[in-house]
PDB file of C-alpha atoms in Angstrom:
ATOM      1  CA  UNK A1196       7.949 -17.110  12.919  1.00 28.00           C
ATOM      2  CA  UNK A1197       9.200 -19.355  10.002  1.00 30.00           C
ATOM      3  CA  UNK A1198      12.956 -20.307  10.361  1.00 34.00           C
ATOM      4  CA  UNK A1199      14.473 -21.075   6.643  1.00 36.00           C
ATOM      5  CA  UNK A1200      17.280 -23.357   7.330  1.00 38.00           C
ATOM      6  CA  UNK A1201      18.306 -26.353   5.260  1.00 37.00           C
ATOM      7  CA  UNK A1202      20.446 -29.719   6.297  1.00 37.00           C
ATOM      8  CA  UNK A1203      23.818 -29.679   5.452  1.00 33.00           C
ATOM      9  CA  UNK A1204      23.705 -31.318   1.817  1.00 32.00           C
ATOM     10  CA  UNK A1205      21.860 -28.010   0.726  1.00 40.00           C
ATOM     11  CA  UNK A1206      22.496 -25.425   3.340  1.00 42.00           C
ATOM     12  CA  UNK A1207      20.466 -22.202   2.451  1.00 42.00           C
ATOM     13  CA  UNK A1208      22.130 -20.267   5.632  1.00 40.00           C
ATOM     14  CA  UNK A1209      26.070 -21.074   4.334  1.00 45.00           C
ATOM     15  CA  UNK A1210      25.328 -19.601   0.492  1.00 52.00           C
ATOM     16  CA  UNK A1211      23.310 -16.740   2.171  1.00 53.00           C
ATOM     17  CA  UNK A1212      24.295 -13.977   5.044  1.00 53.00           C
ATOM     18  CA  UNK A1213      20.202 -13.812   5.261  1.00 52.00           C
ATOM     19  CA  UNK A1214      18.939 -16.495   8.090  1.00 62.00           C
ATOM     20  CA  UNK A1215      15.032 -16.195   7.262  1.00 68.00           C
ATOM     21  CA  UNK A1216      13.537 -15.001   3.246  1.00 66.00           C
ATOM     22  CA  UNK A1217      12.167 -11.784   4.623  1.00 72.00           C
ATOM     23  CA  UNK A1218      15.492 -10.518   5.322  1.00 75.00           C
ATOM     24  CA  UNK A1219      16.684 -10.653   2.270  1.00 75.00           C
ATOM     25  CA  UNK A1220      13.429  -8.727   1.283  1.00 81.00           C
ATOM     26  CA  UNK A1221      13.542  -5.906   3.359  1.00 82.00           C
ATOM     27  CA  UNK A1222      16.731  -4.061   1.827  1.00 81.00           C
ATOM     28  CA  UNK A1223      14.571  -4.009  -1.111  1.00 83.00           C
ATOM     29  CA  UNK A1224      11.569  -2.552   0.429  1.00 84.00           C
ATOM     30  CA  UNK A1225      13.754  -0.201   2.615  1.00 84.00           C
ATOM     31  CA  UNK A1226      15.390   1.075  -0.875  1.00 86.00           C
ATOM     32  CA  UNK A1227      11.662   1.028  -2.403  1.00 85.00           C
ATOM     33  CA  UNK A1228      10.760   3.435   0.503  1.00 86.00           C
ATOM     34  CA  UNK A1229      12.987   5.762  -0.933  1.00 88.00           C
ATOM     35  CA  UNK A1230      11.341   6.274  -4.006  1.00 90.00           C
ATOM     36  CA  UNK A1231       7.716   5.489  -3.754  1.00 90.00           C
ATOM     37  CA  UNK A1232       6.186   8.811  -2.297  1.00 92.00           C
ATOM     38  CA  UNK A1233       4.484   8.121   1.197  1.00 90.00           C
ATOM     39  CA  UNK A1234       0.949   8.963  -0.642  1.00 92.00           C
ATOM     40  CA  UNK A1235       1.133   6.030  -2.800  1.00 92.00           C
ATOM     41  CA  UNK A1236       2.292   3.617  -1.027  1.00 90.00           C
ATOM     42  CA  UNK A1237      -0.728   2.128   0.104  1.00 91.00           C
ATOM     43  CA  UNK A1238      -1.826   1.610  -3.425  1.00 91.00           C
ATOM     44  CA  UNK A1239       1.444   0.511  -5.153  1.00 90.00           C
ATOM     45  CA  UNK A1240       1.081  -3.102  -5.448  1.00 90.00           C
ATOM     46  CA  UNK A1241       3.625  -5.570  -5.271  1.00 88.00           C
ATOM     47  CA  UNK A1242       4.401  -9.141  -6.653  1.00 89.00           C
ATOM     48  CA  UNK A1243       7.089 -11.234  -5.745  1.00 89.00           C
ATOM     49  CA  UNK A1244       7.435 -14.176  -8.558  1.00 91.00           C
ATOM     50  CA  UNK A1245      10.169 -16.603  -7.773  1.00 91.00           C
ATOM     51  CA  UNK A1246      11.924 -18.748 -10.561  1.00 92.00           C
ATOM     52  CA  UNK A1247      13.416 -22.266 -10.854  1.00 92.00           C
ATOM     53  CA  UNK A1248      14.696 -22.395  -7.621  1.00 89.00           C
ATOM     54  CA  UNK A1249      11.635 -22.518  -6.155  1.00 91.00           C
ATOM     55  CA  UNK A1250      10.376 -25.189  -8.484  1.00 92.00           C
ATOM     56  CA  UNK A1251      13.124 -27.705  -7.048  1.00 89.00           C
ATOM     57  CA  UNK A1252      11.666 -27.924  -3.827  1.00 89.00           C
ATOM     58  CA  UNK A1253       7.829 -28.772  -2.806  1.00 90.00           C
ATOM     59  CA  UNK A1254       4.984 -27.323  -2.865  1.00 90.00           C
ATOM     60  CA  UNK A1255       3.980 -27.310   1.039  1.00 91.00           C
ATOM     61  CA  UNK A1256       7.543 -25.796   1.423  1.00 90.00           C
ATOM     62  CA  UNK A1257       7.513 -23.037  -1.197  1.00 89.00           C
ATOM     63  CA  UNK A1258       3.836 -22.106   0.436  1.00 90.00           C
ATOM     64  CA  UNK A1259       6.121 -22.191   3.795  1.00 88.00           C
ATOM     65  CA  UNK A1260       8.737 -19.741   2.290  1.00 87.00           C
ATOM     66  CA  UNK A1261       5.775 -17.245   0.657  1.00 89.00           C
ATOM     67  CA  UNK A1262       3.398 -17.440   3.810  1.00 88.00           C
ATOM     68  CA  UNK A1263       6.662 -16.565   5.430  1.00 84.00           C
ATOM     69  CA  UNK A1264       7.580 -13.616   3.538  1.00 85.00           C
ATOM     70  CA  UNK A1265       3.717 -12.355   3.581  1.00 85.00           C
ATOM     71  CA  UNK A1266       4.341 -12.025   7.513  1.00 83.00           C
ATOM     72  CA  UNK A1267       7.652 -10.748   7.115  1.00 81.00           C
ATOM     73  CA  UNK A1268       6.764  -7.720   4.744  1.00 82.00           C
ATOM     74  CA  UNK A1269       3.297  -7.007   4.642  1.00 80.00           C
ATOM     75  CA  UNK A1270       3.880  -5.371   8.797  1.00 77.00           C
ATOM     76  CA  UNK A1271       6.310  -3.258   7.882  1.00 81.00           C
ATOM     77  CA  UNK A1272       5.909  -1.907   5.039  1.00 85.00           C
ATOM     78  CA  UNK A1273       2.483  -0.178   3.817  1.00 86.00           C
ATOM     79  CA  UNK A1274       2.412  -1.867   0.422  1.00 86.00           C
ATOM     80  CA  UNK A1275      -0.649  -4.515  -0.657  1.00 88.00           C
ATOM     81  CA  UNK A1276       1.276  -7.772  -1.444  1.00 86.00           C
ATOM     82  CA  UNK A1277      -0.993  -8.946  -4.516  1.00 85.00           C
ATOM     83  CA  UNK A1278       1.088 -12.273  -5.087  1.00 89.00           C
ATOM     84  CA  UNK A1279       4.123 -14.372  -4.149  1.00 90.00           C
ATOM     85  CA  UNK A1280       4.181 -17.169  -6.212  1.00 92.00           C
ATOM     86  CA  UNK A1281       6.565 -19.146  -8.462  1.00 94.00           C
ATOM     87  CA  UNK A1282       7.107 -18.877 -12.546  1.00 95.00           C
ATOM     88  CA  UNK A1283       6.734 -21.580 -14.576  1.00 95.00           C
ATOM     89  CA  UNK A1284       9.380 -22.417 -17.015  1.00 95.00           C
ATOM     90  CA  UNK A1285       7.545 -21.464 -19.836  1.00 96.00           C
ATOM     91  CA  UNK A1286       6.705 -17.728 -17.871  1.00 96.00           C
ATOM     92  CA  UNK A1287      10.382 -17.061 -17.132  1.00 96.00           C
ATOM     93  CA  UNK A1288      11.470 -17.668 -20.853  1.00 96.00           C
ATOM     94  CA  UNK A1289       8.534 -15.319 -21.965  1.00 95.00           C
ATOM     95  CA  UNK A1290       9.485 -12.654 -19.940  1.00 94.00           C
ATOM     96  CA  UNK A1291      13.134 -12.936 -20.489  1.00 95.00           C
ATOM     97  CA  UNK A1292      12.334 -12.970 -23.892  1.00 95.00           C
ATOM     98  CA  UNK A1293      10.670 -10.050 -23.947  1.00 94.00           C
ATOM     99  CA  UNK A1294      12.854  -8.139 -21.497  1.00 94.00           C
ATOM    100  CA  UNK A1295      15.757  -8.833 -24.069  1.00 94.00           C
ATOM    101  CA  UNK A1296      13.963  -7.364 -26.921  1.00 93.00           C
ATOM    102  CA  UNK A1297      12.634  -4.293 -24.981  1.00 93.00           C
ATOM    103  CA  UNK A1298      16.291  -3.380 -23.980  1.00 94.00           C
ATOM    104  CA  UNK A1299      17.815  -3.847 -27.263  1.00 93.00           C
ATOM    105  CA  UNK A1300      14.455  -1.431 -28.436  1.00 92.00           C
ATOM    106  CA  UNK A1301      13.234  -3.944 -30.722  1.00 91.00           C
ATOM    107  CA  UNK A1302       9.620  -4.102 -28.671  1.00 90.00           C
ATOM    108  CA  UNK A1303       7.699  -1.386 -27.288  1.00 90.00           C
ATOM    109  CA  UNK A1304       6.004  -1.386 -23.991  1.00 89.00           C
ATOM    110  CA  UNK A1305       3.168  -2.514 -26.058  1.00 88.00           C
ATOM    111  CA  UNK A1306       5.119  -5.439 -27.272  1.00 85.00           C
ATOM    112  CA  UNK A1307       4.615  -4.436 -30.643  1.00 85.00           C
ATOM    113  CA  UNK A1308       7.896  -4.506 -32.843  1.00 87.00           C
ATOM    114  CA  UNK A1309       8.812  -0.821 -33.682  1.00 88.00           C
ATOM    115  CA  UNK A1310      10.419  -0.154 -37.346  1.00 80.00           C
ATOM    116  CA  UNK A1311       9.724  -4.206 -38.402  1.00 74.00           C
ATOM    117  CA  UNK A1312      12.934  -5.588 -36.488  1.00 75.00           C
ATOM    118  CA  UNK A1313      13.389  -9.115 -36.230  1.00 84.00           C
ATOM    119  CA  UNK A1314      13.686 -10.030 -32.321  1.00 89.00           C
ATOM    120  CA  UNK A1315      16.412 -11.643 -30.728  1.00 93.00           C
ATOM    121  CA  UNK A1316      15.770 -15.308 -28.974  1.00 95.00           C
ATOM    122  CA  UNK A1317      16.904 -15.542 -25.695  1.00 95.00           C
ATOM    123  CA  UNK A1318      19.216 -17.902 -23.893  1.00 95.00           C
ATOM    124  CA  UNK A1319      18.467 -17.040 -19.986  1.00 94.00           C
ATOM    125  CA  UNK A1320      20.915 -19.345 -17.731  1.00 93.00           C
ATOM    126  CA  UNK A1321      19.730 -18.846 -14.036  1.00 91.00           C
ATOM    127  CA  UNK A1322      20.994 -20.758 -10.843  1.00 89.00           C
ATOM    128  CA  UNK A1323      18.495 -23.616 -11.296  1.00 90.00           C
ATOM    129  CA  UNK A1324      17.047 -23.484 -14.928  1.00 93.00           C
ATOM    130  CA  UNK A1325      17.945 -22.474 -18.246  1.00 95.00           C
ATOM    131  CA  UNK A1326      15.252 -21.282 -21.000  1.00 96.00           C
ATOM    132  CA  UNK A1327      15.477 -20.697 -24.569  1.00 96.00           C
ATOM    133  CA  UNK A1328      13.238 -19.139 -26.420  1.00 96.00           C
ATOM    134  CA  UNK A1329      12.915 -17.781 -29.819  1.00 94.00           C
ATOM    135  CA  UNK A1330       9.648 -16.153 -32.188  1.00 91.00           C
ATOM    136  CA  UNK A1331       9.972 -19.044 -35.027  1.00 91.00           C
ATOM    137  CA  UNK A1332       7.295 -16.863 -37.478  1.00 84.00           C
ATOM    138  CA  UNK A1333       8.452 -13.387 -36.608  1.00 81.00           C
ATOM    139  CA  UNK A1334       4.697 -12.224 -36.035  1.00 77.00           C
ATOM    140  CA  UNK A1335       3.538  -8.310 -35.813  1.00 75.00           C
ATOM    141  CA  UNK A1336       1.976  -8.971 -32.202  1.00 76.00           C
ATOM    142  CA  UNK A1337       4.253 -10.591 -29.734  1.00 82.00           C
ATOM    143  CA  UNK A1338       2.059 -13.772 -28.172  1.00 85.00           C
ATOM    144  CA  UNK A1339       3.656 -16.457 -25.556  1.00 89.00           C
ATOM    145  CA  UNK A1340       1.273 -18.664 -27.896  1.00 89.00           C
ATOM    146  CA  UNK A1341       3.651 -17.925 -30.942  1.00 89.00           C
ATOM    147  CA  UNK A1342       7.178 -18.517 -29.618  1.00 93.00           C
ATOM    148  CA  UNK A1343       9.050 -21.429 -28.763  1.00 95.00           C
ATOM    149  CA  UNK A1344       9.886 -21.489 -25.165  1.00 96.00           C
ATOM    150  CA  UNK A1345      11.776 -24.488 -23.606  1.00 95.00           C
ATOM    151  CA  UNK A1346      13.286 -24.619 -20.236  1.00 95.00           C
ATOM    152  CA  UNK A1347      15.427 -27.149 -18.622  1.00 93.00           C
ATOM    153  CA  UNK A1348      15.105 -27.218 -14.836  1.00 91.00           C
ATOM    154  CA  UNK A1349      18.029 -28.653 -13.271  1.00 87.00           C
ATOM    155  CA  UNK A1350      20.621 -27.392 -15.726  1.00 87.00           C
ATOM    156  CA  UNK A1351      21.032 -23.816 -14.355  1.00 88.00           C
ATOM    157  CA  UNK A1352      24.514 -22.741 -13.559  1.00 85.00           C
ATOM    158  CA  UNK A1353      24.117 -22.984  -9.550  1.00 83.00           C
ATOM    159  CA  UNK A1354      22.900 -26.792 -10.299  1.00 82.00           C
ATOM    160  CA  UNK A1355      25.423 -27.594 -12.683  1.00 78.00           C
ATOM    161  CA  UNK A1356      28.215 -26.248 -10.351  1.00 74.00           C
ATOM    162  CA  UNK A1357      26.662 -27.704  -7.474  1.00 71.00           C
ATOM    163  CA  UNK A1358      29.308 -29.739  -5.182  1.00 54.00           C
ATOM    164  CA  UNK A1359      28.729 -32.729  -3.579  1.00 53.00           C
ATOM    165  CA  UNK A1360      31.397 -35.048  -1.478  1.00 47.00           C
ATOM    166  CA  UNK A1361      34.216 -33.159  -2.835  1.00 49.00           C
ATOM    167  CA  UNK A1362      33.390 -33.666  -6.525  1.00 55.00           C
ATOM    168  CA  UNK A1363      31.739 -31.633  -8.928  1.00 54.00           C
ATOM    169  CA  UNK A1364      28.951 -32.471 -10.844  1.00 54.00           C
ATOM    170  CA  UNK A1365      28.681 -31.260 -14.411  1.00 52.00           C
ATOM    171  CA  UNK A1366      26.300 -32.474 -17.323  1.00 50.00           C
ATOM    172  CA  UNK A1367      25.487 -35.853 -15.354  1.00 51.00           C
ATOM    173  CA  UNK A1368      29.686 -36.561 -15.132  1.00 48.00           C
ATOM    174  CA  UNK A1369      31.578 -36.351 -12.237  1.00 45.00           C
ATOM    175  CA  UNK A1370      35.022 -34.832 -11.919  1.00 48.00           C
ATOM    176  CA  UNK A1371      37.299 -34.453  -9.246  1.00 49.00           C
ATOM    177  CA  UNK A1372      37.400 -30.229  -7.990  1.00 50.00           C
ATOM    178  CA  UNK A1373      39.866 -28.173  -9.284  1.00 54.00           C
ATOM    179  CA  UNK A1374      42.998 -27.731  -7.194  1.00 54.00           C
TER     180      UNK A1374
END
């Protein structure tokens, strides 16, 4: 089995109580169990899409981490795994777009605007990545085509309060910690 440690620089094992990525997984699946009847189960699909912190390290190691959690999860529990695989910037600030402008009830679960609202942009700050994303033209029929979607990997608010050496790092300066 797959052992997800890290060297000390970027230790994965001090930020987390979870030793392996399957751990922190099966809470989620236990909790799941609770509300998926046992009938269905077999047929309620699942996809696990990671975000920018998987798009700081390699590919050979995310497929390490995903292979890993396949094993992990797929045993256990009796759900089809239909993909683990990682967002790309431009994804995440879709979706967060749209998530925004669901919850506020601008969109429908159609993404059609109801009553002719403008939508919100989004500014989504994560631990590795920021996007921002906005609908420039205010079109009828929400498109990832239509919006503007930028994201900035790096300059999420994990990376930007990352320490190293006993300084922090923050927008490329370096400052001494606070006391």
């Amino acid at each position: 089995a797959f052992t997800f440690t890290r060297d000390e620089s970027n230790d994965y094992t001090k930020k987390n109580k979870y030793k392996t990525p399957q751990q922190q997984y099966v809470k989620l699946f236990n909790k799941i169990q609770s509300v998926v009847p046992e009938g269905r189960r077999p047929t309620t699909p699942v996809r696990i899409l990671a975000t920018a912190g998987m798009r700081l390290i390699s590919e050979e190691q995310s497929e390490e981490i995903y292979e890993s959690l396949r094993e992990g999860l797929e045993s256990p529990f009796p759900y089809p795994i239909l993909n683990i695989s990682t967002l790309s910037g431009r994804e995440e600030g879709y979706y967060s777009l749209l998530s925004s402008n669901y919850l506020l009830g601008i969109i429908d679960e159609d993404m059609r605007r109801i009553g002719g609202e403008g939508m919100v942009g989004s500014l989504d700050m994560g631990g590795s990545s920021t996007q921002i994303t906005f609908d420039p033209e205010g079109a009828e029929e929400i498109r990832e085509e239509g919006l503007f979607i930028h994201s900035y990997l790096g300059f999420g608010g994990d990376t930007l309060r990352e320490v190293r050496g006993g300084e922090k790092r923050l927008f490329g300066t370096w400052s001494p910690p606070p006391p």
